[in-house]
Coordinates of C-alpha atoms in Angstrom, one line a residue:
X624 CA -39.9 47.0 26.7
X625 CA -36.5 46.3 25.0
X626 CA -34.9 48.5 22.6
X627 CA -35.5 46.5 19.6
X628 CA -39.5 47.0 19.9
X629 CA -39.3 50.9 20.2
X630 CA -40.8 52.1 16.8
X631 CA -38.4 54.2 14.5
X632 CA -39.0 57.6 14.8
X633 CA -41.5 58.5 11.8
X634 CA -41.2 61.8 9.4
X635 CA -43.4 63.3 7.0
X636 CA -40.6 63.9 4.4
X637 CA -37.0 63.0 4.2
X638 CA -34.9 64.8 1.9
X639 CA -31.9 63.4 1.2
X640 CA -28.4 65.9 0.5
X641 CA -27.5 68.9 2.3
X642 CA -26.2 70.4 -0.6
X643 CA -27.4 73.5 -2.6
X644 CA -30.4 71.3 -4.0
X645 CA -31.1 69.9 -0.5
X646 CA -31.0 73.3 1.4
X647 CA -33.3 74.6 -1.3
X648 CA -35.6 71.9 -1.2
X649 CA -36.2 72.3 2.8
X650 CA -37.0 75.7 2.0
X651 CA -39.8 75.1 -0.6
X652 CA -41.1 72.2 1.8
X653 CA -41.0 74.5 5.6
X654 CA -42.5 77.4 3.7
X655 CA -45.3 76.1 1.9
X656 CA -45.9 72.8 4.2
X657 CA -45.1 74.2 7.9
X658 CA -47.1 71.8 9.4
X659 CA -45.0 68.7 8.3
X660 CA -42.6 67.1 10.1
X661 CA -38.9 67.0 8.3
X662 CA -35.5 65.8 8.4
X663 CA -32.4 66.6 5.8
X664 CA -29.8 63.5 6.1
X665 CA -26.3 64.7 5.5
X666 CA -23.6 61.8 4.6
X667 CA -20.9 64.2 5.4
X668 CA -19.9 66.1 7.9
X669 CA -20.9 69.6 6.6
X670 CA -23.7 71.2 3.8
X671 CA -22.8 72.3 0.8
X672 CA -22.4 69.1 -1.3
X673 CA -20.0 69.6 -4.3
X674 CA -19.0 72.9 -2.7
X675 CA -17.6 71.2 0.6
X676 CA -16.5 68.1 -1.0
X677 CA -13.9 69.5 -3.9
X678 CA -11.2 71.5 -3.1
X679 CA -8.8 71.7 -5.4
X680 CA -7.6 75.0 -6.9
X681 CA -9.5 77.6 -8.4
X682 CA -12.9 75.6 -8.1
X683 CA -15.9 77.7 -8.8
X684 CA -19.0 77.5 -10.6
X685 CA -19.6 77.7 -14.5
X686 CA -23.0 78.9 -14.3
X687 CA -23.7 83.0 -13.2
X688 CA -24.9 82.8 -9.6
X689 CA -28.0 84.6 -10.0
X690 CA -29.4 81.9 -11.6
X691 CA -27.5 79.3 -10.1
X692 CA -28.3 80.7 -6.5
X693 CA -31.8 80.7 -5.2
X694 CA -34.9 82.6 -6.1
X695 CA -35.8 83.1 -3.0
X696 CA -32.8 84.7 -1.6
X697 CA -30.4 87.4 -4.1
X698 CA -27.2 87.1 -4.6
X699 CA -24.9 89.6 -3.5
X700 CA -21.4 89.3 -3.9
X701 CA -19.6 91.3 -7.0
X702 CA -18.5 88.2 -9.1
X703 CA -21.5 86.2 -11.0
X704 CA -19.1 83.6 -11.8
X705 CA -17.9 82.4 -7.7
X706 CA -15.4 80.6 -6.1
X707 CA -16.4 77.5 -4.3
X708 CA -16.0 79.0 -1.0
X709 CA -18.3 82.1 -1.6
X710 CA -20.7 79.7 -3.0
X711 CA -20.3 77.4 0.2
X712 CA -20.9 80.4 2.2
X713 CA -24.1 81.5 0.7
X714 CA -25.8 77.9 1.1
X715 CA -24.8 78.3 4.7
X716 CA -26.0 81.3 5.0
X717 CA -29.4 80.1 3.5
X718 CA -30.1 77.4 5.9
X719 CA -29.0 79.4 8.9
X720 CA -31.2 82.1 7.9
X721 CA -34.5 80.2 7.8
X722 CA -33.6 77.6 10.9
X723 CA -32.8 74.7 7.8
X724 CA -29.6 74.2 9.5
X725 CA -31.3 72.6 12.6
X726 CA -32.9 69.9 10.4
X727 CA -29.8 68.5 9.1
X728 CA -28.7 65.1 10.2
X729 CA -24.8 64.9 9.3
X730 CA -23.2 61.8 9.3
X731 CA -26.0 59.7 7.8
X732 CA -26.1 57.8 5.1
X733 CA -28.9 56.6 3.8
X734 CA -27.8 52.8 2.3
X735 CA -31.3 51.1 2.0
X736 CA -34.7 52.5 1.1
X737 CA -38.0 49.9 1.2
X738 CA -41.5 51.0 0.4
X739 CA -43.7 49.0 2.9
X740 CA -47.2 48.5 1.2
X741 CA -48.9 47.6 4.2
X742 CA -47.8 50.8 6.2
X743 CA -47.5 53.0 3.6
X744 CA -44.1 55.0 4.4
X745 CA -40.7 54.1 3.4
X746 CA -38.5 52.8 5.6
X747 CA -34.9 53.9 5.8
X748 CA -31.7 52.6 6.9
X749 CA -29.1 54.7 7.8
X750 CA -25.5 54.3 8.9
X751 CA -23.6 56.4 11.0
X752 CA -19.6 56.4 11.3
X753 CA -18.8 55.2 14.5
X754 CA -15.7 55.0 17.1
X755 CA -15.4 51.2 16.1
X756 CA -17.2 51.4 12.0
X757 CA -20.8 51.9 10.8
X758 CA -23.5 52.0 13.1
X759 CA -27.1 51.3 11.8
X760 CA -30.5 52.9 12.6
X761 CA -33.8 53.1 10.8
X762 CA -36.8 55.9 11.0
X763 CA -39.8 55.9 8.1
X764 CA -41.0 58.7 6.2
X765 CA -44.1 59.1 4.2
X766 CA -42.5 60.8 1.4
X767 CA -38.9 60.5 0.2
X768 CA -37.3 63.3 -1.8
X769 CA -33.7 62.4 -2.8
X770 CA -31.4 65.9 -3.9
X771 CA -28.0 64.2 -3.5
X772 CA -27.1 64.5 -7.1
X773 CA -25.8 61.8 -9.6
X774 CA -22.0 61.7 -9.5
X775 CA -20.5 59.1 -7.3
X776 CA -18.8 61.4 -4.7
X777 CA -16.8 57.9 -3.1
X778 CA -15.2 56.7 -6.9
X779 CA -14.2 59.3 -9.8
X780 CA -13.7 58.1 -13.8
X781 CA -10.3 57.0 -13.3
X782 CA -9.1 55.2 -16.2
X783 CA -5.8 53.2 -15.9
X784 CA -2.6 54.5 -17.5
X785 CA 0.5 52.3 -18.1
X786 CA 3.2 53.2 -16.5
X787 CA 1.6 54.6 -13.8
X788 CA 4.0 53.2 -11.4
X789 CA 6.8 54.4 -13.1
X790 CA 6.1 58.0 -12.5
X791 CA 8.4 59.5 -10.1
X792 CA 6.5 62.3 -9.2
X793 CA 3.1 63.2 -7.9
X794 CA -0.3 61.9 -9.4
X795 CA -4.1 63.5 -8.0
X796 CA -7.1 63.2 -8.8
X797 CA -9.4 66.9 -8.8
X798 CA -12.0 65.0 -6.3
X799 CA -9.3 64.6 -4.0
X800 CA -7.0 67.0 -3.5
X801 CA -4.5 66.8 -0.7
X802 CA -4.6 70.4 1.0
X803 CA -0.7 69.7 1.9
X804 CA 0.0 69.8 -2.0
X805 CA 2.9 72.8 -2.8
X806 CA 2.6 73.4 -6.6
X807 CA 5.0 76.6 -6.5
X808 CA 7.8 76.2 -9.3
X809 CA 6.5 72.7 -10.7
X810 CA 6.0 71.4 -14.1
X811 CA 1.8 70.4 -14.4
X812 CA 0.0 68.3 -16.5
X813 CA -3.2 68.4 -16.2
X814 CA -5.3 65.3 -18.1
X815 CA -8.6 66.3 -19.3
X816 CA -10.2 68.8 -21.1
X817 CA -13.5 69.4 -19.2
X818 CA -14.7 72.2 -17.1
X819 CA -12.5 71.0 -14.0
X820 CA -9.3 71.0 -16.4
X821 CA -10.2 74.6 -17.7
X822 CA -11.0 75.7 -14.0
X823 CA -7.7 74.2 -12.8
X824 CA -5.0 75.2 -15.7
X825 CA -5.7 79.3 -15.1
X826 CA -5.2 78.6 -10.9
X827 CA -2.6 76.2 -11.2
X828 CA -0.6 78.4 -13.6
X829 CA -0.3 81.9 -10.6
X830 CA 2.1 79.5 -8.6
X831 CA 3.3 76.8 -10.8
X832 CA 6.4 77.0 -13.1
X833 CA 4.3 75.7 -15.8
X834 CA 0.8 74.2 -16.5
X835 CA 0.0 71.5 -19.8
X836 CA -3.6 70.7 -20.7
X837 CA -3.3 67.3 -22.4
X838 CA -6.4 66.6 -24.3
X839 CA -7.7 63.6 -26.3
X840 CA -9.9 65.7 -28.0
X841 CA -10.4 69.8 -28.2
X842 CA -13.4 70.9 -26.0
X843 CA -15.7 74.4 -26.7
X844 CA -14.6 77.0 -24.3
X845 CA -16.1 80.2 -24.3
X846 CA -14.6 83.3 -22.7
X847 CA -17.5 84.9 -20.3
X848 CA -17.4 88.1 -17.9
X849 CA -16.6 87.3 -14.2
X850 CA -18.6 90.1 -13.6
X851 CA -21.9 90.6 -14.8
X852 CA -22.0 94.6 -15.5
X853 CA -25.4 94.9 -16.1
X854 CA -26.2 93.5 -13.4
X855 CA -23.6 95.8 -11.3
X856 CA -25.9 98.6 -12.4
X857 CA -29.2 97.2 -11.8
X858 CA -28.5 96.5 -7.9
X859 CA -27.3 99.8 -7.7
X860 CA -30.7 101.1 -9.0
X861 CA -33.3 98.9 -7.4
X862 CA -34.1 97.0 -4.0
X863 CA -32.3 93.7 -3.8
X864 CA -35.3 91.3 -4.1
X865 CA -36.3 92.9 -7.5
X866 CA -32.9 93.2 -8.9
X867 CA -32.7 89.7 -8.2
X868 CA -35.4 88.8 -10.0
X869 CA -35.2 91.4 -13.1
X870 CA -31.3 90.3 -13.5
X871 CA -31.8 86.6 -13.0
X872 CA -34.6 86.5 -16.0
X873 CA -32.1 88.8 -18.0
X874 CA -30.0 85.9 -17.9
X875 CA -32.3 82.8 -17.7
X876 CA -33.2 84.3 -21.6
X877 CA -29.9 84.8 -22.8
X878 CA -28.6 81.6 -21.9
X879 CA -31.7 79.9 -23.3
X880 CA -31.7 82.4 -26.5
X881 CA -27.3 81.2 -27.1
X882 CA -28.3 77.9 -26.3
X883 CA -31.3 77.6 -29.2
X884 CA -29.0 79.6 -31.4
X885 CA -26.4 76.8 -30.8
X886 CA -28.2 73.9 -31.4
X887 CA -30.4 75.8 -34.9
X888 CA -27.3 77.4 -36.3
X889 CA -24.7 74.7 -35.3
X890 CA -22.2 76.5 -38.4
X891 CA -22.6 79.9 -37.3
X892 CA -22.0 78.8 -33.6
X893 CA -19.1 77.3 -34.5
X894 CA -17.8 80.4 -36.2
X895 CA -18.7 82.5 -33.3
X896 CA -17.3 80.5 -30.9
X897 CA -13.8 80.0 -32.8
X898 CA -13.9 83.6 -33.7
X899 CA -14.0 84.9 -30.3
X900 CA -11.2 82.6 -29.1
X901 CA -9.1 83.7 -32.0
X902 CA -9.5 87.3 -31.1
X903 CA -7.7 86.6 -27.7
X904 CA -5.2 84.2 -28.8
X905 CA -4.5 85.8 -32.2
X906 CA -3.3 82.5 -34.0
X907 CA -6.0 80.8 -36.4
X908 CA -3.6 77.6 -36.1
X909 CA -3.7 77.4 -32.5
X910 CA -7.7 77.5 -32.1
X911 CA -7.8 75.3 -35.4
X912 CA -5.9 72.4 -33.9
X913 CA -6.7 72.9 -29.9
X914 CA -9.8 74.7 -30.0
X915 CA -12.4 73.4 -32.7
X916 CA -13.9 70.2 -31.8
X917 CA -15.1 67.8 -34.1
X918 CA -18.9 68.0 -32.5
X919 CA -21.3 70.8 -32.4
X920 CA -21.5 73.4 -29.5
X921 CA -24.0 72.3 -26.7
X922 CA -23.4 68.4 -28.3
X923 CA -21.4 68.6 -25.2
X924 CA -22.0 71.1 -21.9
X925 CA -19.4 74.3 -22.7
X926 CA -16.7 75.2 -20.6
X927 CA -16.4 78.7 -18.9
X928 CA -13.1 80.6 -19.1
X929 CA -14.2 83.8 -16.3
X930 CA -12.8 86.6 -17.9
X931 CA -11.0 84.5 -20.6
X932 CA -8.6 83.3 -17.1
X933 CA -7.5 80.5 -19.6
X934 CA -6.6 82.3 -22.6
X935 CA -4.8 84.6 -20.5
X936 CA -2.2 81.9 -18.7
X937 CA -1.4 80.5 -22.4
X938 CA -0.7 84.1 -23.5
X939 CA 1.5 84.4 -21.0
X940 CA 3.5 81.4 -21.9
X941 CA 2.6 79.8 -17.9
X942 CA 0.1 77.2 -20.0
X943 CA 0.1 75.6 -22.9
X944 CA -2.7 72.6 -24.9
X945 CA -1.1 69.8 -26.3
X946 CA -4.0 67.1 -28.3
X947 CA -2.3 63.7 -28.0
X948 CA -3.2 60.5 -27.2
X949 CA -1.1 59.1 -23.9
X950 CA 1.5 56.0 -24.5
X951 CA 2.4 55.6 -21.0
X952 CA 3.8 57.1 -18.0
X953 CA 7.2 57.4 -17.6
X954 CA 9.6 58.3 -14.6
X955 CA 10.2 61.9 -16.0
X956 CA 6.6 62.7 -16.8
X957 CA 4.1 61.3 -20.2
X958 CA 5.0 60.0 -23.3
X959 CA 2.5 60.8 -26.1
X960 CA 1.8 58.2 -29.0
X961 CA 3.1 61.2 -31.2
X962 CA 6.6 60.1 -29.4
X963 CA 6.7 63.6 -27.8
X964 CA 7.6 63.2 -23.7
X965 CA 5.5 66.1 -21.7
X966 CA 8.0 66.6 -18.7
X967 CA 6.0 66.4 -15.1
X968 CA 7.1 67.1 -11.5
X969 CA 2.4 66.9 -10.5
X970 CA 0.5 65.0 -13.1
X971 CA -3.4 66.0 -12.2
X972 CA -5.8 63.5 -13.4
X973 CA -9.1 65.5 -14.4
X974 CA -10.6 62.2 -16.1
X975 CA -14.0 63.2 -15.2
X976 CA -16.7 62.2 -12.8
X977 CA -19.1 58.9 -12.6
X978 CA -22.5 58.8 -12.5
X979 CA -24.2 57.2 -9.7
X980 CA -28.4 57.2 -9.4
X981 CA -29.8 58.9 -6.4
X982 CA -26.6 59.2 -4.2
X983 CA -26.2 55.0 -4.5
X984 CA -29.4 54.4 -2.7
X985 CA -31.2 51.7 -4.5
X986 CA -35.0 51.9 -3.7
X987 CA -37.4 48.8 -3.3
X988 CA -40.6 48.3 -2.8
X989 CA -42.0 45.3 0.0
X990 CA -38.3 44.3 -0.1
X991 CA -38.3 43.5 -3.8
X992 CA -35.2 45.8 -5.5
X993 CA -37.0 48.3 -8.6
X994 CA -34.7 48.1 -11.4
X995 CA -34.4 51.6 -12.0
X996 CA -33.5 51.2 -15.5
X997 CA -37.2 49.8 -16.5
X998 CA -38.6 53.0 -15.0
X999 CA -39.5 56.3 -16.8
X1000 CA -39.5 59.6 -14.8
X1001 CA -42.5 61.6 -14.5
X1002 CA -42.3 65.5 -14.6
X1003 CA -37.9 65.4 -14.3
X1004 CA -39.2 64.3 -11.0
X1005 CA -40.7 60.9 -9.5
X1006 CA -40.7 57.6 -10.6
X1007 CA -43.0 54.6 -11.5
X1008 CA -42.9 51.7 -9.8
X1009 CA -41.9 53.9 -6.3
X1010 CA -44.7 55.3 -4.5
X1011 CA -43.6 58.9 -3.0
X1012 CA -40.3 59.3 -4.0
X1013 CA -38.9 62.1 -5.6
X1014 CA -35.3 62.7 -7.1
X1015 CA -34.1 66.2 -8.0
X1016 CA -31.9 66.0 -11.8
X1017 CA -30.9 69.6 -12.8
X1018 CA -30.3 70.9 -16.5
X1019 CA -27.4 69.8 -18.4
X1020 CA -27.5 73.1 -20.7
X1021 CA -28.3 75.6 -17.9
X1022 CA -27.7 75.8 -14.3
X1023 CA -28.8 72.8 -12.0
X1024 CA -30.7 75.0 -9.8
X1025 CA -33.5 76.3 -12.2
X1026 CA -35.0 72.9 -12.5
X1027 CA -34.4 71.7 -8.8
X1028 CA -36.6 74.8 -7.4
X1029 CA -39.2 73.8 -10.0
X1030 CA -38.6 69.9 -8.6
X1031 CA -39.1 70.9 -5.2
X1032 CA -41.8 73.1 -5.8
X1033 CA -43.6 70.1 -7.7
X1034 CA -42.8 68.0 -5.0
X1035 CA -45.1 70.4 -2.5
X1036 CA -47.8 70.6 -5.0
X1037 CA -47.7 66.4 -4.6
X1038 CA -47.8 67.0 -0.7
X1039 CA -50.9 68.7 -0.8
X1040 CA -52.4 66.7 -3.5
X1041 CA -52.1 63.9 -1.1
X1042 CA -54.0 66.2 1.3
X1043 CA -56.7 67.5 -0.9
X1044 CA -57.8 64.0 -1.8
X1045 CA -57.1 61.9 1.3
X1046 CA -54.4 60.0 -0.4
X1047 CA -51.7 58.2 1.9
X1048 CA -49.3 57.8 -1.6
X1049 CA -49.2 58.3 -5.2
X1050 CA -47.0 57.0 -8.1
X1051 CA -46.9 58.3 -11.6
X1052 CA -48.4 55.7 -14.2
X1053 CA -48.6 56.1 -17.9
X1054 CA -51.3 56.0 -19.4
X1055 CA -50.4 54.2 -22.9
X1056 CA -47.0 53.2 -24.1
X1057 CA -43.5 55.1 -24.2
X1058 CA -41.1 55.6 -26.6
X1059 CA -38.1 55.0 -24.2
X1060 CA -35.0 57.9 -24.3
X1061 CA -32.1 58.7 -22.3
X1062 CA -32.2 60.2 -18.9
X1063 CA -29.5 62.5 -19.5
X1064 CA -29.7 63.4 -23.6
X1065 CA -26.0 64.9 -23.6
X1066 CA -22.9 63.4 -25.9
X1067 CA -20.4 63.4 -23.3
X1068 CA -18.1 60.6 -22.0
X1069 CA -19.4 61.0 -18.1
X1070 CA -22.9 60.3 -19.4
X1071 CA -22.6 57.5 -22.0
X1072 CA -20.3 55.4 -19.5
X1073 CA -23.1 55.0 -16.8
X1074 CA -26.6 56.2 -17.9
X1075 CA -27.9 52.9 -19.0
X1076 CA -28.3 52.7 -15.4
X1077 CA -30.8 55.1 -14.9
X1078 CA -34.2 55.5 -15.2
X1079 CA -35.5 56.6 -19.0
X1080 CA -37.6 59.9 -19.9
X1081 CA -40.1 59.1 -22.3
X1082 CA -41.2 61.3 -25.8
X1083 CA -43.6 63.2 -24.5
X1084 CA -45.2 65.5 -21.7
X1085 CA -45.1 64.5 -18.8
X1086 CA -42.3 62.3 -19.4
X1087 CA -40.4 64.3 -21.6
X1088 CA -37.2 66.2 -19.5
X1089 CA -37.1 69.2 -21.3
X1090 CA -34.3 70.9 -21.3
X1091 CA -36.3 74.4 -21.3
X1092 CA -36.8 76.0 -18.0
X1093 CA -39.0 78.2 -19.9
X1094 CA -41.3 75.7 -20.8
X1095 CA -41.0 73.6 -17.2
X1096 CA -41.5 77.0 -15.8
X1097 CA -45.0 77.6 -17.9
X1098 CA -46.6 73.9 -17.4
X1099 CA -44.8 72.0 -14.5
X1100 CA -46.7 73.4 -11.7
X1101 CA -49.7 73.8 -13.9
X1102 CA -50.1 69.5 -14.7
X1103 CA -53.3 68.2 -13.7
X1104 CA -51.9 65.5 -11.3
X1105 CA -54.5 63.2 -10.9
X1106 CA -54.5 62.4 -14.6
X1107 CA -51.0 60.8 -13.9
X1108 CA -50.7 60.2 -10.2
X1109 CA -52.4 56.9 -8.9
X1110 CA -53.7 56.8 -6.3
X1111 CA -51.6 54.1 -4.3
X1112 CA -53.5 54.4 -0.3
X1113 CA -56.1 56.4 0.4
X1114 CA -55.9 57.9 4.3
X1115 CA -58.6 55.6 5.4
X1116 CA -57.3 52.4 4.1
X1117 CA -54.5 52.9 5.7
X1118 CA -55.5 53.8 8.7
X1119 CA -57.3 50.7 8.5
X1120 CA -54.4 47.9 7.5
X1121 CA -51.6 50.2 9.4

């Protein structure tokens, strides 16, 4: 027999990332399914996802860790706000601890995805960076459950800039940072205004002679503790699981309580939120022109300044906001439309990310490509027109995590579905019309650019993504699945045609 007619290797599930939603994922699907057979594929080299792949200075998260981290494991380092590293180390820590890390597959990406109707599995193709360029291979799997995200990781936002050429210094992009970079006694400008611009002003300021934020537009920053002390005091009282726990719904109800408060009392928000920045910068015209945007908090995800880090650098004269529109580059650094030149030895592009669906794979069904734009997503969670497949889409007003543990909880409660009612595959079907909506309903640039792309929510339950945890929390694993799952194979028919 030649090598050609050896069957792929077959899997129960597939999950696709190895970063923290993908490590979390294979947790929820070994502990409550041990009997399946499972595989994590890994484009890169390493877990961790976002946490490997950017490096540049200062990166951290800009969600606490207690509810960004798993509820299944506590976190225990001093900082609720963490650098990238710590975070890094606590996913690997994760899927060393519970034998994950012998799942993974690194090096394989998965670039094609084909529902076979006949056989009832997908069927995945999979390259594999070789001595002499890509190498294919295939396997199947009877359910696919993609956590790789949906930024483009290849290809950031990177709007062109005349001049560019002209420049006689240094130009990065955040996504890329060259670890060989020396920033010690250099003039910064740092494009952007997001939460990788107010990560990287703060960092880049310790070493750097000087640090400029040029913004288009002002952005919400809040100043937040680095350190949770509540929370400080809590672990030191009680056993690490229920500390965990009591600390992580302490803050799962604030955020959702300032969130609410933000979006019903947009005015007083505002006032807050300028009022608090005020009180560190002490200068009403600063925080009027640089820090008051024209749109309402939470229009827009808000930036974290740990332990106002930010506030601190400008009041100590190492960083500066300038809101200006660019005219070009120029060999000395950027010229502003105001006619103002902003002197640059490193100009930092923080343009932002791109959105790309499901980590670029793009899913068909008997070799016909579903346009994912004409399909509505069913629980945050799976999609018509694609029979066992599941994507994991965190929240865009609290951290990613809360809803991709719900996700791949949901996506076990599918699992045995199928084996309660002898059901090879299901997909989610409406049962009467939908009011179409936005995947992602948040005003920001990264969003509106690409999310015409994506699948659609719909206005209402099960096809509304809430952005509540405490309602997905309440009902998610608590939907009657059969009244929106069809049946697609039962076992026996397949066993039959397969």
């Amino acid at each position: 027999m030649t090598d050609s007619a050896v069957a792929p290797e077959h899997l129960d599930v597939v999950i696709v990332g190895a970063g923290l939603s993908g490590i979390g994922a294979a947790y929820r699907l070994q502990t409550e399914h041990p009997h399946r057979s499972y595989a994590v594929l890994e484009a890169r080299a390493d877990l961790g996802g976002t946490w490997d792949l950017f490096r540049y200075p200062g990166i951290r998260s800009d969600s606490d860790m207690f509810t960004l981290g798993y509820p299944f494991k506590p976190w225990r380092a001093a900082r609720s706000i963490a650098d990238g590293a710590s975070i890094l180390d606590y996913i690997r820590e994760t899927a060393e601890e519970n034998g994950i890390d012998s799942h993974i597959r690194y090096g394989s990406r998965v670039i094609g995805a084909d529902w076979s109707s006949a056989h009832a599995h997908w069927q995945l193709t999979i390259a594999h960076e070789g001595p002499d360029g890509p190498e294919l291979s295939t396997l199947t799997c009877g359910f696919l459950y993609t956590c790789a995200g949906y930024y483009d990781y290849q290809q950031p936002h990177a709007p062109e800039f005349a001049g560019r050429e002209e420049f006689a210094g240094t130009v990065v992009h955040p996504q890329f940072w060259p670890a060989e970079l020396d920033v010690r006694g250099k003039r910064i400008v740092v494009i952007g205004s997001g939460a990788t611009a107010v990560t990287l002003v703060p960092s880049l300021a310790a070493e750097a002679e000087h640090v400029t934020m040029l913004q288009r537009t002002p952005t919400w920053i809040s100043a937040v503790p680095g350190r949770d002390k509540q929370a400080d005091k809590i672990r030191e009282l009680l056993p690490a699981d229920l500390a965990h726990r009591l600390i992580r719904t302490k803050n799962i109800l604030f955020n959702i309580g300032f969130y609410q408060y933000c979006r019903r009392r947009p005015a007083a928000a505002r006032k807050l939120l300028t009022g608090l920045t005020t009180r560190i910068l002490k200068d009403d015209k600063l925080v009027a022109e640089h820090f008051t945007p024209d749109y309402d908090p939470w229009d827009q995800r808000l930036c974290a300044a740990p332990d106002a880090d930010f506030f601190k650098a400008m009041k100590k004269g190492k960083a500066a906001v300038v809101t200006d529109r660019i005219a070009s580059f120029v060999p000395e650094g950027i010229r502003l439309e105001s006619g103002q030149t902003l002197p640059a030895d490193i100009i930092v592009t923080a343009t932002g990310l791109r959105l790309l669906a499901f980590g670029g794979i793009v899913p068909s069904v008997d070799d016909k490509p579903v346009e994912l734009a004409e399909q509505f997503v069913w629980q945050g969670a799976m999609l018509t027109g694609l029979p066992n497949f599941a994507i994991c889409v965190g929240y865009t007003n609290a951290s990613w995590t809360l809803r991709a543990d719900l996700t791949s909880r949901l996506v076990c409660k599918v699992l045995a579905h199928l084996d309660r009612t002898g059901v090879a595959a299901v997909v989610p079907q409406p049962r009467a019309d939908l009011a179409e909506r936005p995947l992602l309903d948040l005003n920001a640039g990264y969003v509106l650019r690409s999310i015409a792309a994506f699948p659609r929510q719909g206005d209402k339950h099960p096809w509304r993504v809430r952005q509540n945890y405490l309602l997905d929390a309440l009902f998610t694993l608590r939907t009657d699945l059969g009244k929106t799952l069809r049946p697609v194979h039962r076992v026996r028919e397949f066993t039959r045609n397969g």
